[in-house]
CSV table of C-alpha atoms in Angstrom, one decimal:
chain,number,residue,atom,x,y,z
A,1,UNK,CA,-95.1,230.8,21.2
A,2,UNK,CA,-95.8,231.2,24.8
A,3,UNK,CA,-94.1,229.2,27.5
A,4,UNK,CA,-95.7,228.5,30.8
A,5,UNK,CA,-94.2,230.5,33.6
A,6,UNK,CA,-92.6,228.5,36.4
A,7,UNK,CA,-94.6,228.5,39.6
A,8,UNK,CA,-93.6,231.0,42.2
A,9,UNK,CA,-91.6,229.8,45.1
A,10,UNK,CA,-93.5,229.7,48.3
A,11,UNK,CA,-92.1,230.4,51.8
A,12,UNK,CA,-94.1,227.5,53.2
A,13,UNK,CA,-92.4,224.2,52.6
A,14,UNK,CA,-94.7,221.2,51.7
A,15,UNK,CA,-95.3,218.7,54.5
A,16,UNK,CA,-92.9,216.2,52.9
A,17,UNK,CA,-90.0,218.7,52.7
A,18,UNK,CA,-86.7,217.4,54.0
A,19,UNK,CA,-85.9,218.2,57.7
A,20,UNK,CA,-83.2,220.7,58.2
A,21,UNK,CA,-79.9,219.3,59.6
A,22,UNK,CA,-80.1,221.7,62.4
A,23,UNK,CA,-83.6,220.9,63.5
A,24,UNK,CA,-84.4,219.5,67.0
A,25,UNK,CA,-85.5,216.2,65.5
A,26,UNK,CA,-82.2,215.8,63.7
A,27,UNK,CA,-80.2,216.7,66.8
A,28,UNK,CA,-82.1,214.1,68.8
A,29,UNK,CA,-81.4,211.4,66.2
A,30,UNK,CA,-77.7,212.2,66.2
A,31,UNK,CA,-77.6,212.2,70.0
A,32,UNK,CA,-79.3,208.8,70.1
A,33,UNK,CA,-77.0,207.4,67.4
A,34,UNK,CA,-74.0,208.7,69.4
A,35,UNK,CA,-75.2,207.0,72.6
A,36,UNK,CA,-75.7,203.7,70.7
A,37,UNK,CA,-72.2,203.9,69.2
A,38,UNK,CA,-70.7,204.7,72.6
A,39,UNK,CA,-72.5,201.7,74.1
A,40,UNK,CA,-71.2,199.4,71.4
A,41,UNK,CA,-67.7,200.6,71.8
A,42,UNK,CA,-67.9,200.0,75.6
A,43,UNK,CA,-69.1,196.5,75.1
A,44,UNK,CA,-66.3,195.9,72.6
A,45,UNK,CA,-63.8,197.2,75.2
A,46,UNK,CA,-65.2,194.9,77.9
A,47,UNK,CA,-65.1,191.9,75.7
A,48,UNK,CA,-61.6,192.7,74.5
A,49,UNK,CA,-60.4,193.1,78.1
A,50,UNK,CA,-61.9,189.8,79.2
A,51,UNK,CA,-60.4,188.0,76.2
A,52,UNK,CA,-57.0,189.6,76.8
A,53,UNK,CA,-57.0,188.5,80.5
A,54,UNK,CA,-58.0,185.0,79.5
A,55,UNK,CA,-55.2,184.8,76.9
A,56,UNK,CA,-52.6,186.4,79.1
A,57,UNK,CA,-49.1,185.4,78.3
A,58,UNK,CA,-47.6,183.9,81.4
A,59,UNK,CA,-43.7,184.2,81.5
A,60,UNK,CA,-41.8,180.9,81.5
A,61,UNK,CA,-40.9,179.7,84.9
A,62,UNK,CA,-43.8,181.3,86.7
A,63,UNK,CA,-44.7,179.3,89.8
A,64,UNK,CA,-48.2,177.9,89.8
A,65,UNK,CA,-48.5,178.4,93.6
A,66,UNK,CA,-46.9,180.9,96.0
A,67,UNK,CA,-46.8,179.9,99.6
A,68,UNK,CA,-47.2,183.0,101.8
A,69,UNK,CA,-46.3,183.1,105.5
A,70,UNK,CA,-46.0,186.3,107.4
A,71,UNK,CA,-43.2,186.3,110.0
A,72,UNK,CA,-42.8,188.5,113.1
A,73,UNK,CA,-39.4,189.6,114.2
A,74,UNK,CA,-40.7,191.0,117.4
A,75,UNK,CA,-42.5,187.9,118.7
A,76,UNK,CA,-40.6,185.0,117.0
A,77,UNK,CA,-37.0,184.0,117.7
A,78,UNK,CA,-34.6,183.8,114.8
A,79,UNK,CA,-34.4,180.0,115.4
A,80,UNK,CA,-38.1,179.7,115.0
A,81,UNK,CA,-38.3,181.9,111.9
A,82,UNK,CA,-35.4,179.9,110.2
A,83,UNK,CA,-37.2,176.6,110.8
A,84,UNK,CA,-40.5,178.0,109.4
A,85,UNK,CA,-38.7,179.2,106.3
A,86,UNK,CA,-36.8,175.9,105.9
A,87,UNK,CA,-40.1,174.0,106.0
A,88,UNK,CA,-41.9,176.1,103.4
A,89,UNK,CA,-38.9,176.3,101.1
A,90,UNK,CA,-38.5,172.5,101.2
A,91,UNK,CA,-42.1,172.0,100.2
A,92,UNK,CA,-42.0,174.7,97.5
A,93,UNK,CA,-38.9,173.2,95.9
A,94,UNK,CA,-40.5,169.8,95.8
A,95,UNK,CA,-43.5,171.1,94.0
A,96,UNK,CA,-41.9,173.8,91.8
A,97,UNK,CA,-43.7,176.5,93.8
A,98,UNK,CA,-42.4,179.8,95.2
A,99,UNK,CA,-42.4,181.2,98.8
A,100,UNK,CA,-42.9,184.7,100.1
A,101,UNK,CA,-42.0,185.8,103.7
A,102,UNK,CA,-43.1,189.3,104.5
A,103,UNK,CA,-42.7,190.7,108.0
A,104,UNK,CA,-45.4,192.2,110.2
A,105,UNK,CA,-43.3,195.4,110.4
A,106,UNK,CA,-43.6,195.8,106.7
A,107,UNK,CA,-47.2,197.1,107.1
A,108,UNK,CA,-48.9,200.0,108.8
A,109,UNK,CA,-51.6,198.3,110.9
A,110,UNK,CA,-52.7,201.5,112.7
A,111,UNK,CA,-52.6,199.8,116.1
A,112,UNK,CA,-54.7,196.8,115.0
A,113,UNK,CA,-53.6,193.4,116.3
A,114,UNK,CA,-50.4,192.1,114.6
A,115,UNK,CA,-52.2,189.1,113.1
A,116,UNK,CA,-53.9,191.5,110.6
A,117,UNK,CA,-50.6,191.6,108.7
A,118,UNK,CA,-51.6,188.4,106.9
A,119,UNK,CA,-54.0,190.3,104.7
A,120,UNK,CA,-51.6,193.0,103.3
A,121,UNK,CA,-49.0,190.3,103.2
A,122,UNK,CA,-51.1,188.3,100.8
A,123,UNK,CA,-51.8,191.4,98.7
A,124,UNK,CA,-48.1,192.1,98.7
A,125,UNK,CA,-47.4,188.6,97.4
A,126,UNK,CA,-49.8,189.0,94.5
A,127,UNK,CA,-47.9,192.1,93.5
A,128,UNK,CA,-44.5,190.3,93.7
A,129,UNK,CA,-45.8,187.4,91.7
A,130,UNK,CA,-48.3,189.0,89.3
A,131,UNK,CA,-48.7,185.9,87.0
A,132,UNK,CA,-49.0,183.1,89.6
A,133,UNK,CA,-52.5,181.7,89.6
A,134,UNK,CA,-52.7,180.5,93.3
A,135,UNK,CA,-51.6,181.9,96.6
A,136,UNK,CA,-51.5,179.6,99.6
A,137,UNK,CA,-51.7,181.6,102.9
A,138,UNK,CA,-50.4,179.6,105.8
A,139,UNK,CA,-50.0,180.7,109.4
A,140,UNK,CA,-46.4,180.7,110.7
A,141,UNK,CA,-47.6,178.4,113.5
A,142,UNK,CA,-48.0,175.5,111.2
A,143,UNK,CA,-45.7,173.0,109.6
A,144,UNK,CA,-46.1,171.1,106.3
A,145,UNK,CA,-45.6,167.5,107.0
A,146,UNK,CA,-46.2,165.9,103.6
A,147,UNK,CA,-44.2,167.7,100.9
A,148,UNK,CA,-45.5,165.4,98.2
A,149,UNK,CA,-48.9,167.0,98.2
A,150,UNK,CA,-49.6,168.9,95.0
A,151,UNK,CA,-52.3,171.5,95.7
A,152,UNK,CA,-53.9,171.2,92.3
A,153,UNK,CA,-54.3,167.5,92.6
A,154,UNK,CA,-55.1,167.7,96.3
A,155,UNK,CA,-57.7,170.5,96.3
A,156,UNK,CA,-57.9,173.2,93.7
A,157,UNK,CA,-58.2,171.2,90.5
A,158,UNK,CA,-61.7,171.7,89.2
A,159,UNK,CA,-63.0,168.1,89.5
A,160,UNK,CA,-61.2,167.5,92.8
A,161,UNK,CA,-62.5,170.7,94.3
A,162,UNK,CA,-66.1,169.8,93.2
A,163,UNK,CA,-65.7,166.4,94.9
A,164,UNK,CA,-64.6,168.1,98.2
A,165,UNK,CA,-66.9,171.2,98.4
A,166,UNK,CA,-69.2,171.3,101.3
A,167,UNK,CA,-72.5,172.6,99.8
A,168,UNK,CA,-75.4,174.3,101.6
A,169,UNK,CA,-73.4,174.4,104.8
A,170,UNK,CA,-73.6,177.2,107.5
A,171,UNK,CA,-70.7,179.5,106.9
A,172,UNK,CA,-70.3,180.0,110.7
A,173,UNK,CA,-71.3,176.8,112.6
A,174,UNK,CA,-73.5,175.6,114.0
A,175,UNK,CA,-76.6,177.5,112.8
A,176,UNK,CA,-75.7,180.5,110.6
A,177,UNK,CA,-78.5,181.3,108.2
A,178,UNK,CA,-75.9,182.1,105.6
A,179,UNK,CA,-74.9,179.0,103.8
A,180,UNK,CA,-72.5,178.0,101.1
A,181,UNK,CA,-74.0,177.8,97.6
A,182,UNK,CA,-75.2,174.4,96.4
A,183,UNK,CA,-74.8,175.1,92.7
A,184,UNK,CA,-71.3,176.6,92.6
A,185,UNK,CA,-68.9,175.1,90.0
A,186,UNK,CA,-65.3,174.4,90.8
A,187,UNK,CA,-64.0,176.6,88.1
A,188,UNK,CA,-65.8,179.6,89.5
A,189,UNK,CA,-64.2,179.3,93.0
A,190,UNK,CA,-61.6,181.9,94.0
A,191,UNK,CA,-61.3,181.2,97.7
A,192,UNK,CA,-60.8,177.7,99.2
A,193,UNK,CA,-61.0,177.6,103.0
A,194,UNK,CA,-61.9,175.3,105.9
A,195,UNK,CA,-64.0,175.8,109.1
A,196,UNK,CA,-63.8,174.2,112.5
A,197,UNK,CA,-66.5,174.0,115.2
A,198,UNK,CA,-66.2,177.7,115.9
A,199,UNK,CA,-65.9,179.3,112.5
A,200,UNK,CA,-63.9,179.9,109.4
A,201,UNK,CA,-60.1,179.1,109.6
A,202,UNK,CA,-58.1,182.0,108.2
A,203,UNK,CA,-54.8,180.3,109.2
A,204,UNK,CA,-54.7,178.2,106.1
A,205,UNK,CA,-56.5,178.9,102.8
A,206,UNK,CA,-55.9,179.2,99.1
A,207,UNK,CA,-56.7,182.3,97.0
A,208,UNK,CA,-56.8,182.4,93.2
A,209,UNK,CA,-55.3,185.5,91.6
A,210,UNK,CA,-57.6,188.0,89.9
A,211,UNK,CA,-59.6,191.2,90.3
A,212,UNK,CA,-62.0,189.5,92.6
A,213,UNK,CA,-59.1,188.4,94.9
A,214,UNK,CA,-57.9,192.0,95.1
A,215,UNK,CA,-61.4,193.2,95.9
A,216,UNK,CA,-61.7,190.5,98.6
A,217,UNK,CA,-58.5,191.4,100.3
A,218,UNK,CA,-59.2,195.1,100.1
A,219,UNK,CA,-62.6,194.6,101.6
A,220,UNK,CA,-61.3,192.4,104.4
A,221,UNK,CA,-58.6,194.9,105.3
A,222,UNK,CA,-61.0,197.9,105.3
A,223,UNK,CA,-60.1,200.2,108.2
A,224,UNK,CA,-63.7,200.2,109.3
A,225,UNK,CA,-63.5,196.4,110.1
A,226,UNK,CA,-60.1,196.8,111.8
A,227,UNK,CA,-61.7,199.5,114.0
A,228,UNK,CA,-64.4,197.2,115.2
A,229,UNK,CA,-62.2,195.4,117.7
A,230,UNK,CA,-63.5,192.0,116.9
A,231,UNK,CA,-62.7,189.4,119.5
A,232,UNK,CA,-60.8,187.3,117.0
A,233,UNK,CA,-59.6,190.3,114.9
A,234,UNK,CA,-59.2,189.4,111.3
A,235,UNK,CA,-61.0,186.0,111.8
A,236,UNK,CA,-64.3,187.5,112.9
A,237,UNK,CA,-63.9,190.2,110.3
A,238,UNK,CA,-63.6,187.5,107.6
A,239,UNK,CA,-66.8,185.9,108.8
A,240,UNK,CA,-68.5,189.2,108.8
A,241,UNK,CA,-67.6,190.1,105.2
A,242,UNK,CA,-68.4,186.5,103.9
A,243,UNK,CA,-71.8,186.6,105.5
A,244,UNK,CA,-72.8,190.1,104.5
A,245,UNK,CA,-71.2,190.4,101.1
A,246,UNK,CA,-72.8,188.0,98.6
A,247,UNK,CA,-70.2,189.0,96.1
A,248,UNK,CA,-67.6,187.2,98.3
A,249,UNK,CA,-69.8,184.3,99.3
A,250,UNK,CA,-70.4,183.5,95.6
A,251,UNK,CA,-66.7,182.7,95.1
A,252,UNK,CA,-66.0,180.8,98.3
A,253,UNK,CA,-65.7,177.0,98.7
A,254,UNK,CA,-65.6,175.2,102.0
A,255,UNK,CA,-63.6,171.9,102.1
A,256,UNK,CA,-63.2,169.3,104.9
A,257,UNK,CA,-61.0,170.7,107.7
A,258,UNK,CA,-58.2,168.2,107.5
A,259,UNK,CA,-57.6,168.9,103.8
A,260,UNK,CA,-55.8,172.1,104.8
A,261,UNK,CA,-56.0,172.5,108.5
A,262,UNK,CA,-55.3,169.6,110.9
A,263,UNK,CA,-54.7,170.6,114.5
A,264,UNK,CA,-52.1,169.4,116.9
A,265,UNK,CA,-54.3,169.6,120.0
A,266,UNK,CA,-57.7,168.2,121.0
A,267,UNK,CA,-60.0,171.2,121.4
A,268,UNK,CA,-63.6,170.0,121.6
A,269,UNK,CA,-65.2,173.2,120.4
A,270,UNK,CA,-62.9,173.2,117.3
A,271,UNK,CA,-63.4,169.7,116.0
A,272,UNK,CA,-61.9,167.6,118.8
A,273,UNK,CA,-60.1,164.4,118.0
A,274,UNK,CA,-61.6,164.3,114.5
A,275,UNK,CA,-59.6,167.5,113.6
A,276,UNK,CA,-56.3,166.3,115.1
A,277,UNK,CA,-53.3,165.6,113.0
A,278,UNK,CA,-52.5,162.0,112.0
A,279,UNK,CA,-49.6,160.8,110.0
A,280,UNK,CA,-50.3,161.3,106.3
A,281,UNK,CA,-52.1,164.6,106.7
A,282,UNK,CA,-50.8,167.4,104.6
A,283,UNK,CA,-50.0,169.8,107.5
A,284,UNK,CA,-50.5,170.5,111.2
A,285,UNK,CA,-51.4,173.8,112.7
A,286,UNK,CA,-50.6,174.7,116.3
A,287,UNK,CA,-54.0,176.3,116.6
A,288,UNK,CA,-54.3,179.2,119.1
A,289,UNK,CA,-50.8,178.5,120.6
A,290,UNK,CA,-50.1,182.2,120.6
A,291,UNK,CA,-53.2,182.9,122.5
A,292,UNK,CA,-52.7,180.5,125.4
A,293,UNK,CA,-50.0,181.5,128.0
A,294,UNK,CA,-49.6,177.9,129.1
A,295,UNK,CA,-48.4,176.9,125.6
A,296,UNK,CA,-45.2,177.6,123.6
A,297,UNK,CA,-45.6,177.8,119.9
A,298,UNK,CA,-41.9,177.3,119.2
A,299,UNK,CA,-41.6,174.2,121.4
A,300,UNK,CA,-44.7,172.7,119.8
A,301,UNK,CA,-43.3,173.5,116.3
A,302,UNK,CA,-40.0,171.9,117.2
A,303,UNK,CA,-41.7,168.6,118.1
A,304,UNK,CA,-43.2,168.3,114.6
A,305,UNK,CA,-40.1,169.7,113.0
A,306,UNK,CA,-38.0,166.9,114.3
A,307,UNK,CA,-40.6,164.3,113.2
A,308,UNK,CA,-40.6,166.0,109.7
A,309,UNK,CA,-36.8,166.0,109.5
A,310,UNK,CA,-36.7,162.3,110.3
A,311,UNK,CA,-39.3,161.5,107.7
A,312,UNK,CA,-37.5,163.5,105.1
A,313,UNK,CA,-34.2,161.7,105.9
A,314,UNK,CA,-35.8,158.3,105.5
A,315,UNK,CA,-37.3,159.3,102.2
A,316,UNK,CA,-34.2,160.4,100.7
């Protein structure tokens, strides 16, 4: 019996033969698969990071608000500094907040005007209180007159903020082409500030903690802006970054001036009588007292301090 001989093996593989693992096609497939896998892992990492930050465990006793006022040993008497601290501490104790009082000398301003210290002072506060959600930056030349004001109920609570926000308004009055957003939701706001007739008012504002807040402060304090010698130093620098950085404008809300920034003097170009403090307002700022040689910040502060002390004594 004869059996059929098996066919000879050929050195030419048929067209349907399996591709070698080391072929260029296979390598490209593996590279593409690796890129897809890396992309998925990156997305998972981002989602996990966001979820972790949202579900952050806040230690018990963390103050909801930190009141930050930068003092200056060189230009303010001890008497003045003590009264400023007393006022802020009284308010904070009433509301369960914390206070933070850095000094201008704590920071290297590289020959910039001393008022720039408010920016690293606020960044410093965020490091000292890493879990507090809000930071209230207030000029030393201001006094809180109504300690019953809770900032969440007064301004930063989502619904309250949305009712106060000034939408589609020139950032720098009267006719800046850059305007506040009309569609911005209260829960997306990280910076709450006021403006007067001349511009933004950096002497009193509220900043919400987060990566955006750090970015904002670092941008504002950029050495390039400090080297520009703006006429109003950090004030004009703030207006510059807000108008030219959409990333910052998208998180900013303007609120009516007297919510956070009543003035003690009638300055027509800065709001006039409408901006002046009246009994019942949250606070009074001694606006520009340090820039006018005919004025004395400490004496002006003492007048309101005595009024505040009498009011506190009557109430209890």
